[in-house]
Tab-separated table of C-alpha atoms in Angstrom:
chain	number	residue	atom	x	y	z
A	1	MET	CA	-22.310	-16.336	-11.650
A	2	GLU	CA	-22.690	-16.501	-8.067
A	3	GLY	CA	-26.129	-15.470	-6.513
A	4	ILE	CA	-29.459	-14.771	-7.856
A	5	GLU	CA	-29.854	-11.449	-9.745
A	6	HIS	CA	-31.075	-9.117	-7.337
A	7	ARG	CA	-32.878	-5.653	-8.827
A	8	ALA	CA	-31.727	-2.579	-6.439
A	9	GLY	CA	-35.127	-0.891	-6.504
A	10	SER	CA	-34.853	1.535	-3.876
A	11	VAL	CA	-31.589	2.145	-2.478
A	12	LEU	CA	-30.100	3.384	0.785
A	13	VAL	CA	-26.482	4.448	0.614
A	14	THR	CA	-24.908	5.493	4.142
A	15	GLY	CA	-22.259	8.225	4.047
A	16	GLY	CA	-22.515	8.752	0.031
A	17	ALA	CA	-21.472	12.411	0.492
A	18	GLY	CA	-17.864	11.061	1.067
A	19	PHE	CA	-15.008	9.760	-1.032
A	20	ILE	CA	-15.841	6.147	-1.879
A	21	GLY	CA	-19.727	7.006	-1.133
A	22	SER	CA	-20.000	9.717	-3.779
A	23	HIS	CA	-18.592	7.454	-6.677
A	24	LEU	CA	-20.513	4.849	-5.702
A	25	VAL	CA	-23.903	7.253	-5.832
A	26	ARG	CA	-22.710	8.500	-9.105
A	27	ARG	CA	-22.155	4.563	-10.622
A	28	LEU	CA	-25.385	3.548	-9.339
A	29	LEU	CA	-27.466	6.354	-10.561
A	30	ALA	CA	-26.127	4.845	-14.063
A	31	GLU	CA	-28.005	1.761	-13.189
A	32	GLU	CA	-31.738	1.269	-14.869
A	33	GLY	CA	-32.243	-1.015	-11.860
A	34	VAL	CA	-32.206	1.974	-9.263
A	35	ASP	CA	-35.537	3.413	-8.922
A	36	HIS	CA	-34.574	5.772	-5.897
A	37	LEU	CA	-31.348	6.647	-3.785
A	38	VAL	CA	-31.249	8.065	-0.531
A	39	ASN	CA	-27.872	9.091	0.598
A	40	LEU	CA	-27.798	9.692	4.201
A	41	ASP	CA	-24.949	11.529	5.398
A	42	ARG	CA	-23.911	13.490	8.499
A	43	LEU	CA	-21.505	16.067	6.726
A	44	THR	CA	-19.006	15.535	9.031
A	45	TYR	CA	-15.370	17.242	8.126
A	46	ALA	CA	-15.350	14.372	5.543
A	47	GLY	CA	-18.774	14.711	3.658
A	48	ASP	CA	-19.109	16.963	0.910
A	49	LEU	CA	-22.337	17.209	-0.998
A	50	ALA	CA	-20.356	19.416	-3.770
A	51	ARG	CA	-18.890	15.799	-4.735
A	52	LEU	CA	-22.265	15.107	-6.101
A	53	ASP	CA	-22.819	18.431	-8.132
A	54	ASP	CA	-22.928	16.425	-11.436
A	55	VAL	CA	-25.636	14.507	-10.550
A	56	ALA	CA	-27.506	16.602	-8.048
A	57	GLU	CA	-30.665	17.427	-10.704
A	58	ASP	CA	-31.202	13.582	-11.304
A	59	PRO	CA	-34.671	13.313	-9.682
A	60	ARG	CA	-33.969	9.695	-8.245
A	61	LEU	CA	-31.401	11.151	-5.755
A	62	GLU	CA	-32.524	12.381	-2.366
A	63	ASN	CA	-29.844	13.743	0.150
A	64	VAL	CA	-30.761	13.480	3.670
A	65	ILE	CA	-28.477	15.319	5.895
A	66	GLY	CA	-28.506	12.862	9.174
A	67	ASP	CA	-26.647	10.528	11.565
A	68	ILE	CA	-26.975	6.916	11.296
A	69	CYS	CA	-27.317	6.578	14.881
A	70	ASP	CA	-30.626	7.930	14.562
A	71	ARG	CA	-32.784	5.144	14.791
A	72	ASP	CA	-36.087	7.456	14.012
A	73	LEU	CA	-34.530	8.715	11.136
A	74	VAL	CA	-33.193	5.693	9.787
A	75	ASP	CA	-36.726	3.970	10.437
A	76	ARG	CA	-38.462	6.775	8.542
A	77	ILE	CA	-36.333	6.411	5.662
A	78	LEU	CA	-36.745	2.296	5.484
A	79	SER	CA	-40.517	2.375	5.827
A	80	THR	CA	-41.409	5.603	3.404
A	81	ARG	CA	-38.929	5.100	0.641
A	82	GLY	CA	-39.696	1.260	0.448
A	83	ILE	CA	-35.636	0.733	0.627
A	84	ARG	CA	-34.849	-2.583	-0.472
A	85	THR	CA	-31.225	-2.049	-0.805
A	86	VAL	CA	-28.550	-0.987	1.696
A	87	VAL	CA	-24.858	-0.086	1.355
A	88	HIS	CA	-23.243	0.920	4.245
A	89	LEU	CA	-20.245	3.124	3.751
A	90	ALA	CA	-20.415	5.802	6.378
A	91	ALA	CA	-17.334	5.344	8.636
A	92	GLU	CA	-14.770	7.131	10.633
A	93	SER	CA	-12.152	5.746	8.390
A	94	HIS	CA	-8.823	7.803	9.342
A	95	VAL	CA	-6.305	5.707	11.347
A	96	ASP	CA	-4.212	8.757	12.983
A	97	ARG	CA	-7.673	10.334	14.083
A	98	SER	CA	-8.583	6.936	15.727
A	99	ILE	CA	-5.411	7.250	17.517
A	100	ALA	CA	-6.055	10.805	18.655
A	101	GLY	CA	-9.878	10.286	19.635
A	102	PRO	CA	-11.139	6.785	19.323
A	103	ALA	CA	-14.616	7.568	20.693
A	104	GLU	CA	-16.196	8.661	17.605
A	105	PHE	CA	-14.965	5.684	16.218
A	106	ILE	CA	-16.731	3.460	18.067
A	107	ARG	CA	-20.185	5.689	18.095
A	108	THR	CA	-20.228	5.865	14.284
A	109	ASN	CA	-18.784	2.539	13.370
A	110	LEU	CA	-20.280	0.234	16.038
A	111	THR	CA	-23.147	2.217	17.256
A	112	GLY	CA	-24.426	3.390	13.877
A	113	THR	CA	-24.058	0.023	11.982
A	114	PHE	CA	-25.990	-1.718	15.142
A	115	THR	CA	-28.531	1.266	14.615
A	116	LEU	CA	-28.878	0.553	10.754
A	117	LEU	CA	-29.106	-3.660	11.560
A	118	GLU	CA	-31.576	-3.221	13.803
A	119	ALA	CA	-33.918	-0.765	11.678
A	120	CYS	CA	-33.448	-3.055	8.616
A	121	ARG	CA	-34.203	-6.078	10.719
A	122	GLU	CA	-37.437	-4.481	11.899
A	123	ALA	CA	-38.498	-3.261	8.662
A	124	TRP	CA	-37.648	-6.020	6.497
A	125	SER	CA	-39.628	-8.545	8.772
A	126	ARG	CA	-42.836	-6.745	8.950
A	127	GLY	CA	-44.250	-9.349	6.430
A	128	GLY	CA	-43.083	-12.588	8.509
A	129	ASP	CA	-39.303	-13.616	9.406
A	130	ALA	CA	-39.618	-15.681	6.244
A	131	ASP	CA	-39.151	-12.557	3.805
A	132	VAL	CA	-35.720	-12.317	5.407
A	133	ARG	CA	-34.868	-15.573	6.119
A	134	ASP	CA	-35.419	-17.124	2.615
A	135	ALA	CA	-33.486	-14.505	1.007
A	136	ASP	CA	-30.653	-16.820	0.467
A	137	VAL	CA	-28.931	-18.387	-2.787
A	138	GLY	CA	-30.887	-20.971	-4.125
A	139	ASP	CA	-34.525	-19.255	-4.399
A	140	ALA	CA	-36.113	-19.037	-7.391
A	141	ASP	CA	-37.106	-15.198	-6.847
A	142	ASP	CA	-35.118	-12.341	-6.510
A	143	PRO	CA	-34.373	-11.773	-2.749
A	144	PRO	CA	-36.878	-9.030	-0.886
A	145	ALA	CA	-33.754	-6.924	0.410
A	146	ARG	CA	-29.995	-6.965	0.878
A	147	PHE	CA	-27.448	-5.310	3.400
A	148	VAL	CA	-24.065	-4.941	1.866
A	149	HIS	CA	-21.807	-3.764	4.538
A	150	VAL	CA	-18.549	-2.186	3.118
A	151	SER	CA	-15.347	-2.961	5.348
A	152	THR	CA	-11.559	-2.883	5.221
A	153	ASP	CA	-8.729	-5.339	4.775
A	154	GLU	CA	-7.186	-3.442	8.002
A	155	VAL	CA	-9.130	-5.671	10.395
A	156	PHE	CA	-6.889	-8.672	9.555
A	157	GLY	CA	-4.177	-6.796	10.812
A	158	ASP	CA	-1.009	-6.902	9.303
A	159	LEU	CA	1.448	-9.233	7.085
A	160	ALA	CA	5.364	-9.757	7.256
A	161	VAL	CA	6.831	-9.296	3.662
A	162	GLY	CA	6.661	-12.583	1.962
A	163	ASP	CA	3.503	-13.610	3.779
A	164	PRO	CA	0.449	-15.180	1.715
A	165	PRO	CA	-2.289	-12.308	1.244
A	166	PHE	CA	-5.377	-12.049	3.345
A	167	THR	CA	-8.332	-14.130	2.464
A	168	GLU	CA	-12.112	-14.169	3.279
A	169	VAL	CA	-10.904	-16.802	6.299
A	170	SER	CA	-8.039	-14.776	7.268
A	171	PRO	CA	-8.223	-14.435	11.297
A	172	TYR	CA	-9.263	-11.010	12.552
A	173	ALA	CA	-6.531	-9.141	14.179
A	174	PRO	CA	-7.177	-5.205	14.189
A	175	SER	CA	-4.253	-3.232	15.078
A	176	SER	CA	-5.710	0.107	15.530
A	177	PRO	CA	-8.929	1.745	16.899
A	178	TYR	CA	-10.282	2.301	13.774
A	179	ALA	CA	-9.603	-1.351	12.388
A	180	ALA	CA	-11.073	-2.401	15.723
A	181	SER	CA	-14.309	-0.646	15.454
A	182	LYS	CA	-14.616	-1.932	11.667
A	183	ALA	CA	-13.919	-5.492	13.065
A	184	GLY	CA	-16.501	-4.855	15.729
A	185	ALA	CA	-18.957	-3.773	13.025
A	186	ASP	CA	-18.365	-6.977	11.129
A	187	HIS	CA	-19.162	-9.061	13.969
A	188	LEU	CA	-22.346	-7.648	14.230
A	189	VAL	CA	-23.146	-7.872	10.545
A	190	ARG	CA	-22.507	-11.579	10.662
A	191	SER	CA	-24.533	-12.221	13.986
A	192	TYR	CA	-27.465	-10.661	12.396
A	193	ARG	CA	-27.408	-12.532	9.672
A	194	ARG	CA	-26.810	-15.860	11.229
A	195	THR	CA	-29.226	-14.932	14.331
A	196	TYR	CA	-31.808	-13.229	12.677
A	197	GLY	CA	-31.494	-14.284	8.782
A	198	LEU	CA	-30.726	-10.563	7.811
A	199	PRO	CA	-29.792	-10.656	4.015
A	200	ALA	CA	-26.306	-9.498	4.668
A	201	ILE	CA	-22.772	-9.397	2.663
A	202	ILE	CA	-19.636	-8.342	3.746
A	203	THR	CA	-16.828	-6.644	1.613
A	204	HIS	CA	-13.246	-5.885	2.513
A	205	ALA	CA	-11.401	-3.116	0.158
A	206	SER	CA	-7.831	-2.294	0.243
A	207	ASN	CA	-6.519	0.907	-0.054
A	208	ASN	CA	-8.375	3.475	-2.287
A	209	TYR	CA	-7.350	6.133	-4.058
A	210	GLY	CA	-8.689	8.691	-6.844
A	211	SER	CA	-10.566	11.891	-7.480
A	212	HIS	CA	-12.366	13.654	-4.532
A	213	GLN	CA	-10.341	12.061	-1.904
A	214	HIS	CA	-9.991	14.186	1.546
A	215	PRO	CA	-6.934	15.894	1.511
A	216	GLU	CA	-5.549	14.395	4.873
A	217	LYS	CA	-5.242	10.859	3.066
A	218	PHE	CA	-1.966	9.774	2.088
A	219	ILE	CA	-1.906	10.483	-1.726
A	220	PRO	CA	-3.739	13.370	-1.615
A	221	THR	CA	-1.512	14.997	1.136
A	222	VAL	CA	1.720	13.860	-1.157
A	223	ILE	CA	0.224	16.046	-4.386
A	224	ARG	CA	-0.766	19.049	-2.239
A	225	SER	CA	2.889	19.276	-0.838
A	226	CYS	CA	4.179	18.786	-4.645
A	227	LEU	CA	1.602	21.828	-5.332
A	228	GLU	CA	2.397	23.698	-2.564
A	229	GLN	CA	6.208	22.978	-2.515
A	230	THR	CA	5.670	22.154	1.114
A	231	PRO	CA	7.362	19.068	3.010
A	232	ILE	CA	6.209	15.624	1.923
A	233	PRO	CA	5.744	13.411	5.237
A	234	VAL	CA	6.532	9.807	5.099
A	235	TYR	CA	6.225	7.901	8.104
A	236	GLY	CA	9.156	5.832	9.361
A	237	ASP	CA	11.439	4.865	6.463
A	238	GLY	CA	8.412	4.759	4.108
A	239	SER	CA	8.742	0.772	3.938
A	240	ASN	CA	5.035	-0.043	4.871
A	241	ILE	CA	3.500	-1.780	1.847
A	242	ARG	CA	-0.026	-1.395	0.831
A	243	ASP	CA	-2.547	-2.806	-2.024
A	244	TRP	CA	-3.935	-0.014	-3.890
A	245	LEU	CA	-7.199	0.115	-5.735
A	246	HIS	CA	-8.865	2.802	-7.786
A	247	VAL	CA	-11.886	3.972	-6.139
A	248	GLU	CA	-13.906	3.175	-9.388
A	249	ASP	CA	-13.011	-0.476	-9.572
A	250	HIS	CA	-13.962	-0.835	-5.984
A	251	CYS	CA	-17.391	0.732	-6.582
A	252	GLU	CA	-18.184	-1.437	-9.961
A	253	ALA	CA	-17.165	-4.415	-7.343
A	254	LEU	CA	-19.959	-3.167	-4.822
A	255	VAL	CA	-22.446	-2.969	-7.636
A	256	GLN	CA	-21.564	-6.492	-8.737
A	257	VAL	CA	-21.976	-7.478	-5.266
A	258	MET	CA	-25.374	-6.020	-4.707
A	259	ALA	CA	-26.591	-7.730	-7.999
A	260	ARG	CA	-25.242	-11.046	-7.392
A	261	GLY	CA	-23.326	-11.371	-4.422
A	262	ARG	CA	-24.191	-14.542	-2.229
A	263	ILE	CA	-26.023	-13.869	1.054
A	264	GLY	CA	-23.944	-14.381	3.841
A	265	ALA	CA	-20.541	-14.351	2.040
A	266	SER	CA	-17.474	-11.956	2.370
A	267	TYR	CA	-15.657	-10.981	-0.573
A	268	LEU	CA	-12.342	-9.157	-0.587
A	269	VAL	CA	-11.723	-6.534	-3.057
A	270	GLY	CA	-7.926	-5.251	-4.032
A	271	GLY	CA	-5.847	-4.208	-6.676
A	272	GLU	CA	-3.365	-6.877	-5.697
A	273	ASP	CA	-0.903	-4.132	-6.511
A	274	GLU	CA	1.412	-3.789	-3.911
A	275	TRP	CA	3.700	-0.579	-3.492
A	276	THR	CA	5.626	0.736	-0.435
A	277	ASN	CA	4.964	4.490	0.659
A	278	LEU	CA	7.666	5.730	-0.702
A	279	ASP	CA	7.800	3.952	-4.058
A	280	VAL	CA	4.491	5.880	-4.140
A	281	VAL	CA	6.063	9.138	-3.200
A	282	ARG	CA	8.462	8.869	-5.454
A	283	VAL	CA	6.309	7.964	-8.516
A	284	LEU	CA	3.865	10.822	-7.590
A	285	CYS	CA	7.193	12.977	-7.527
A	286	ARG	CA	7.851	11.759	-10.969
A	287	ILE	CA	4.749	12.738	-12.266
A	288	MET	CA	4.403	16.088	-10.974
A	289	ASP	CA	7.829	16.646	-12.260
A	290	ALA	CA	6.704	16.104	-15.519
A	291	ARG	CA	3.308	17.941	-14.784
A	292	ILE	CA	4.820	21.053	-13.596
A	293	PRO	CA	8.658	20.937	-14.226
A	294	ALA	CA	9.339	24.243	-12.310
A	295	GLY	CA	8.913	22.370	-9.210
A	296	ALA	CA	11.189	19.584	-9.862
A	297	PRO	CA	12.668	17.608	-8.615
A	298	HIS	CA	9.814	17.209	-6.429
A	299	ASP	CA	11.289	14.193	-4.513
A	300	ARG	CA	13.631	16.791	-2.772
A	301	LEU	CA	10.476	17.597	-0.482
A	302	ILE	CA	10.490	14.136	0.891
A	303	ARG	CA	11.132	14.046	4.760
A	304	PHE	CA	10.921	11.412	7.132
A	305	VAL	CA	8.707	11.819	10.189
A	306	THR	CA	8.367	9.349	13.490
A	307	ASP	CA	6.185	6.418	12.469
A	308	ARG	CA	2.570	5.995	13.579
A	309	PRO	CA	2.174	4.092	16.904
A	310	GLY	CA	1.111	0.459	15.787
A	311	HIS	CA	1.706	1.022	12.091
A	312	ASP	CA	1.036	-2.072	10.174
A	313	LEU	CA	4.030	-3.135	7.996
A	314	ARG	CA	2.053	-4.806	5.182
A	315	TYR	CA	-1.698	-5.368	3.546
A	316	ALA	CA	-2.348	-7.737	0.844
A	317	THR	CA	-5.190	-9.182	-0.468
A	318	ASP	CA	-6.251	-12.112	-2.404
A	319	SER	CA	-9.514	-11.321	-4.595
A	320	SER	CA	-9.828	-14.512	-6.310
A	321	ARG	CA	-13.273	-15.272	-4.909
A	322	ILE	CA	-14.920	-12.145	-6.308
A	323	ARG	CA	-13.103	-12.406	-9.407
A	324	LYS	CA	-14.161	-15.984	-9.814
A	325	ALA	CA	-17.569	-15.599	-8.417
A	326	LEU	CA	-18.724	-12.663	-10.023
A	327	GLY	CA	-16.340	-11.829	-12.636
A	328	TRP	CA	-15.085	-8.798	-11.192
A	329	VAL	CA	-11.387	-7.466	-12.262
A	330	PRO	CA	-9.900	-4.131	-11.916
A	331	THR	CA	-9.496	-2.057	-14.901
A	332	ARG	CA	-7.116	0.698	-13.738
A	333	ASP	CA	-3.141	0.050	-13.055
A	334	PHE	CA	-2.200	2.064	-10.360
A	335	GLU	CA	0.614	4.496	-12.210
A	336	SER	CA	-1.784	5.277	-14.893
A	337	GLY	CA	-4.497	5.772	-12.306
A	338	LEU	CA	-2.150	8.103	-10.359
A	339	ARG	CA	-1.713	10.184	-13.250
A	340	ALA	CA	-5.251	10.563	-13.571
A	341	THR	CA	-5.678	11.348	-10.109
A	342	VAL	CA	-2.946	14.378	-10.327
A	343	GLU	CA	-4.238	15.883	-13.173
A	344	TRP	CA	-7.804	15.928	-11.239
A	345	TYR	CA	-6.047	17.737	-8.548
């Protein structure tokens, strides 16, 4: 397996009250190597500590309500909790919101990432630059710290039907302010690895789905529309293609990257399960027909709406690197995952 086994110790998760973050917090608390876990979350519209109610009594969990752009706060957390592992998920992530108001995306995704990087660089270099620079593959000892930056496949732009999927060396070509802000954050992380030796790793995930997702996202919107018997909005003709990944499979990949990922590497994490948006809606409608027959057929609720500006046609990921290097594979097929998601709602 790639890399040296890294013991997580005291962990900082940013955005741990969000959709993916809350699943990751829950997964990490099942790890014996996690001594203490700080969840730093600003609790914007997308954050909700109720997502963590089932682990709220775990004595290792500390929820801190605060902003990743607050350097003094981040410094205090790193220094007083002895943080040796950072998993950075906090981000503004909804493309439509980034089109309507990009400023908050630049602030959180770029300035927030910069703030974390600077704080980690200082905190992890206090014992000498070698403490950080030597944290690489090939060392005999556990790297002293690591910074896992959670990005998206959207930084690579889009693909035509029939194009080969994205890989870790695909060129960046972001289409939306959201994707551009995440691309900029990725470049900052890479620069801190190369210039300062910060022990950083980047992951790029495909579209996530599962329980606890914010209602404005695509799959929750469809489910809610079926439950409320209101129109199901579908952009354009519904032909846009996405690669779907269950959130719990994503979090398992992040745990593997934390433990054995190669410092300086990037990993694509995808379900390699491509569906058009319209086909996703139709599958959900069939699931709802069986679950709530009184509302059937739910596909009568489908309404095609004006397409999103700059809407990417297709995302597809080649996750062979993480599969071969770390032994990670997704365990949930999309249709059974959708059924479980519907049951949760």
